[in-house]
CSV table of C-alpha atoms in Angstrom, one decimal:
chain,number,residue,atom,x,y,z
A,22,UNK,CA,100.3,-15.5,118.6
A,23,UNK,CA,103.9,-15.9,119.5
A,24,UNK,CA,105.2,-19.5,120.1
A,25,UNK,CA,108.3,-20.6,122.1
A,26,UNK,CA,110.2,-23.7,120.9
A,27,UNK,CA,112.9,-25.5,122.8
A,28,UNK,CA,114.9,-28.6,122.1
A,29,UNK,CA,117.8,-30.7,123.3
A,30,UNK,CA,120.0,-33.0,121.2
A,31,UNK,CA,122.4,-35.7,122.3
A,32,UNK,CA,124.6,-37.4,119.7
A,33,UNK,CA,127.4,-39.9,120.1
A,34,UNK,CA,129.8,-40.5,117.2
A,35,UNK,CA,131.9,-43.7,117.1
A,36,UNK,CA,131.5,-44.2,120.9
A,37,UNK,CA,133.2,-40.9,121.7
A,38,UNK,CA,131.9,-38.2,124.1
A,39,UNK,CA,128.4,-37.2,123.4
A,40,UNK,CA,127.8,-34.0,121.5
A,41,UNK,CA,125.1,-31.9,123.2
A,42,UNK,CA,123.1,-29.3,121.4
A,43,UNK,CA,120.5,-26.9,122.5
A,44,UNK,CA,118.0,-25.1,120.5
A,45,UNK,CA,115.6,-22.2,121.5
A,46,UNK,CA,113.3,-20.5,119.1
A,47,UNK,CA,110.6,-17.9,119.1
A,48,UNK,CA,107.9,-17.7,116.4
A,49,UNK,CA,106.3,-14.4,116.1
A,50,UNK,CA,104.0,-13.6,113.3
A,51,UNK,CA,105.1,-10.5,111.4
A,52,UNK,CA,101.7,-10.0,109.8
A,53,UNK,CA,98.6,-10.3,111.8
A,54,UNK,CA,96.3,-10.5,108.8
A,55,UNK,CA,96.7,-14.3,108.4
A,56,UNK,CA,96.2,-14.9,112.2
A,57,UNK,CA,93.1,-12.7,112.2
A,58,UNK,CA,91.7,-14.6,109.2
A,59,UNK,CA,92.2,-17.9,111.0
A,60,UNK,CA,90.4,-16.6,114.0
A,61,UNK,CA,87.6,-15.3,111.9
A,62,UNK,CA,87.3,-18.6,110.1
A,63,UNK,CA,87.2,-20.3,113.5
A,64,UNK,CA,84.4,-18.0,114.7
A,65,UNK,CA,82.4,-18.6,111.6
A,66,UNK,CA,82.8,-22.4,112.1
A,67,UNK,CA,81.5,-22.1,115.6
A,68,UNK,CA,78.5,-20.1,114.4
A,69,UNK,CA,77.7,-22.7,111.8
A,70,UNK,CA,77.9,-25.5,114.4
A,71,UNK,CA,75.6,-23.6,116.7
A,72,UNK,CA,73.1,-23.0,113.9
A,73,UNK,CA,73.2,-26.7,112.9
A,74,UNK,CA,72.7,-27.6,116.5
A,75,UNK,CA,69.7,-25.3,116.8
A,76,UNK,CA,68.2,-26.7,113.6
A,77,UNK,CA,68.7,-30.3,114.8
A,78,UNK,CA,67.0,-29.4,118.1
A,79,UNK,CA,64.0,-27.8,116.2
A,80,UNK,CA,63.7,-30.9,114.0
A,81,UNK,CA,63.8,-33.2,117.0
A,82,UNK,CA,61.1,-31.1,118.7
A,83,UNK,CA,59.0,-31.1,115.5
A,84,UNK,CA,59.3,-34.9,115.2
A,85,UNK,CA,58.3,-35.3,118.9
A,86,UNK,CA,55.2,-33.2,118.3
A,87,UNK,CA,54.3,-35.2,115.2
A,88,UNK,CA,54.8,-38.4,117.1
A,89,UNK,CA,52.7,-37.2,120.0
A,90,UNK,CA,49.9,-36.2,117.6
A,91,UNK,CA,50.0,-39.5,115.8
A,92,UNK,CA,49.9,-41.3,119.2
A,93,UNK,CA,46.9,-39.3,120.3
A,94,UNK,CA,45.0,-39.9,117.1
A,95,UNK,CA,45.7,-43.6,117.4
A,96,UNK,CA,44.5,-43.6,121.0
A,97,UNK,CA,41.3,-41.8,119.9
A,98,UNK,CA,40.7,-44.4,117.2
A,99,UNK,CA,41.2,-47.2,119.7
A,100,UNK,CA,38.6,-45.7,122.0
A,101,UNK,CA,36.2,-45.4,119.1
A,102,UNK,CA,36.6,-49.1,118.3
A,103,UNK,CA,36.5,-50.0,122.0
A,104,UNK,CA,33.5,-47.9,123.0
A,105,UNK,CA,31.3,-47.8,119.9
A,106,UNK,CA,32.2,-50.0,116.9
A,107,UNK,CA,32.8,-53.4,118.6
A,108,UNK,CA,30.0,-53.1,121.1
A,109,UNK,CA,27.5,-52.0,118.4
A,110,UNK,CA,28.6,-54.9,116.2
A,111,UNK,CA,28.2,-57.3,119.1
A,112,UNK,CA,24.6,-56.0,119.8
A,113,UNK,CA,23.8,-56.2,116.1
A,114,UNK,CA,24.9,-59.8,116.1
A,115,UNK,CA,22.7,-60.6,119.1
A,116,UNK,CA,19.7,-58.9,117.4
A,117,UNK,CA,20.4,-60.6,114.0
A,118,UNK,CA,20.8,-63.9,115.8
A,119,UNK,CA,17.3,-63.6,117.3
A,120,UNK,CA,16.0,-62.3,113.9
A,121,UNK,CA,17.6,-65.3,112.1
A,122,UNK,CA,16.0,-67.8,114.5
A,123,UNK,CA,12.7,-66.1,114.0
A,124,UNK,CA,13.2,-66.3,110.2
A,125,UNK,CA,13.2,-62.5,109.7
A,126,UNK,CA,16.7,-62.3,108.2
A,127,UNK,CA,18.7,-64.6,106.0
A,128,UNK,CA,21.7,-66.6,107.1
A,129,UNK,CA,23.8,-64.5,104.7
A,130,UNK,CA,23.0,-61.3,106.5
A,131,UNK,CA,23.7,-63.0,109.8
A,132,UNK,CA,27.1,-64.2,108.5
A,133,UNK,CA,28.0,-60.8,107.1
A,134,UNK,CA,27.4,-59.2,110.5
A,135,UNK,CA,29.7,-61.8,112.2
A,136,UNK,CA,32.4,-61.1,109.6
A,137,UNK,CA,32.0,-57.4,110.2
A,138,UNK,CA,32.5,-58.0,114.0
A,139,UNK,CA,35.5,-60.1,113.4
A,140,UNK,CA,37.0,-57.4,111.1
A,141,UNK,CA,36.3,-54.8,113.8
A,142,UNK,CA,38.0,-56.9,116.4
A,143,UNK,CA,41.0,-57.6,114.2
A,144,UNK,CA,41.4,-53.9,113.4
A,145,UNK,CA,41.0,-53.1,117.1
A,146,UNK,CA,43.8,-55.5,118.0
A,147,UNK,CA,46.0,-54.2,115.2
A,148,UNK,CA,45.5,-50.7,116.5
A,149,UNK,CA,46.4,-51.8,120.0
A,150,UNK,CA,49.5,-53.4,118.8
A,151,UNK,CA,50.5,-50.3,116.8
A,152,UNK,CA,49.8,-48.2,119.9
A,153,UNK,CA,51.9,-50.3,122.2
A,154,UNK,CA,54.8,-50.3,119.7
A,155,UNK,CA,54.6,-46.5,119.5
A,156,UNK,CA,54.6,-46.3,123.3
A,157,UNK,CA,57.8,-48.4,123.3
A,158,UNK,CA,59.4,-46.1,120.7
A,159,UNK,CA,58.4,-43.1,122.7
A,160,UNK,CA,60.0,-44.5,125.8
A,161,UNK,CA,63.3,-45.4,124.1
A,162,UNK,CA,63.7,-42.8,121.4
A,163,UNK,CA,62.0,-39.6,122.7
């Protein structure tokens, strides 16, 4: 591509009248091969950037899908604890409490069922915490 250059020069020597100079120049490539190669390199660079952008978008979508799947699995596990494991353990404790008072089960069995319920509740609370943290991450990062 041709380029046009211009310039103006003012110079004063020993306080005398200023010397003024003008300059005009035109740059024209004599061989287009180098220019064509630069344009080809630029096109290839653009294509590489577009492919990298497409790859990054696919990776982001894949991470979002994995995140959603993990969030859904966590929610299903929470529902299992909430609807089945904790209530069943609570009813078992009530049953074992009555059986212990009647002398049908030992104190050790009764205590083990209480420990099991406590473990279920602790795991349930841990799952709730993890779920809420993931929801926060989802809100701010995805």
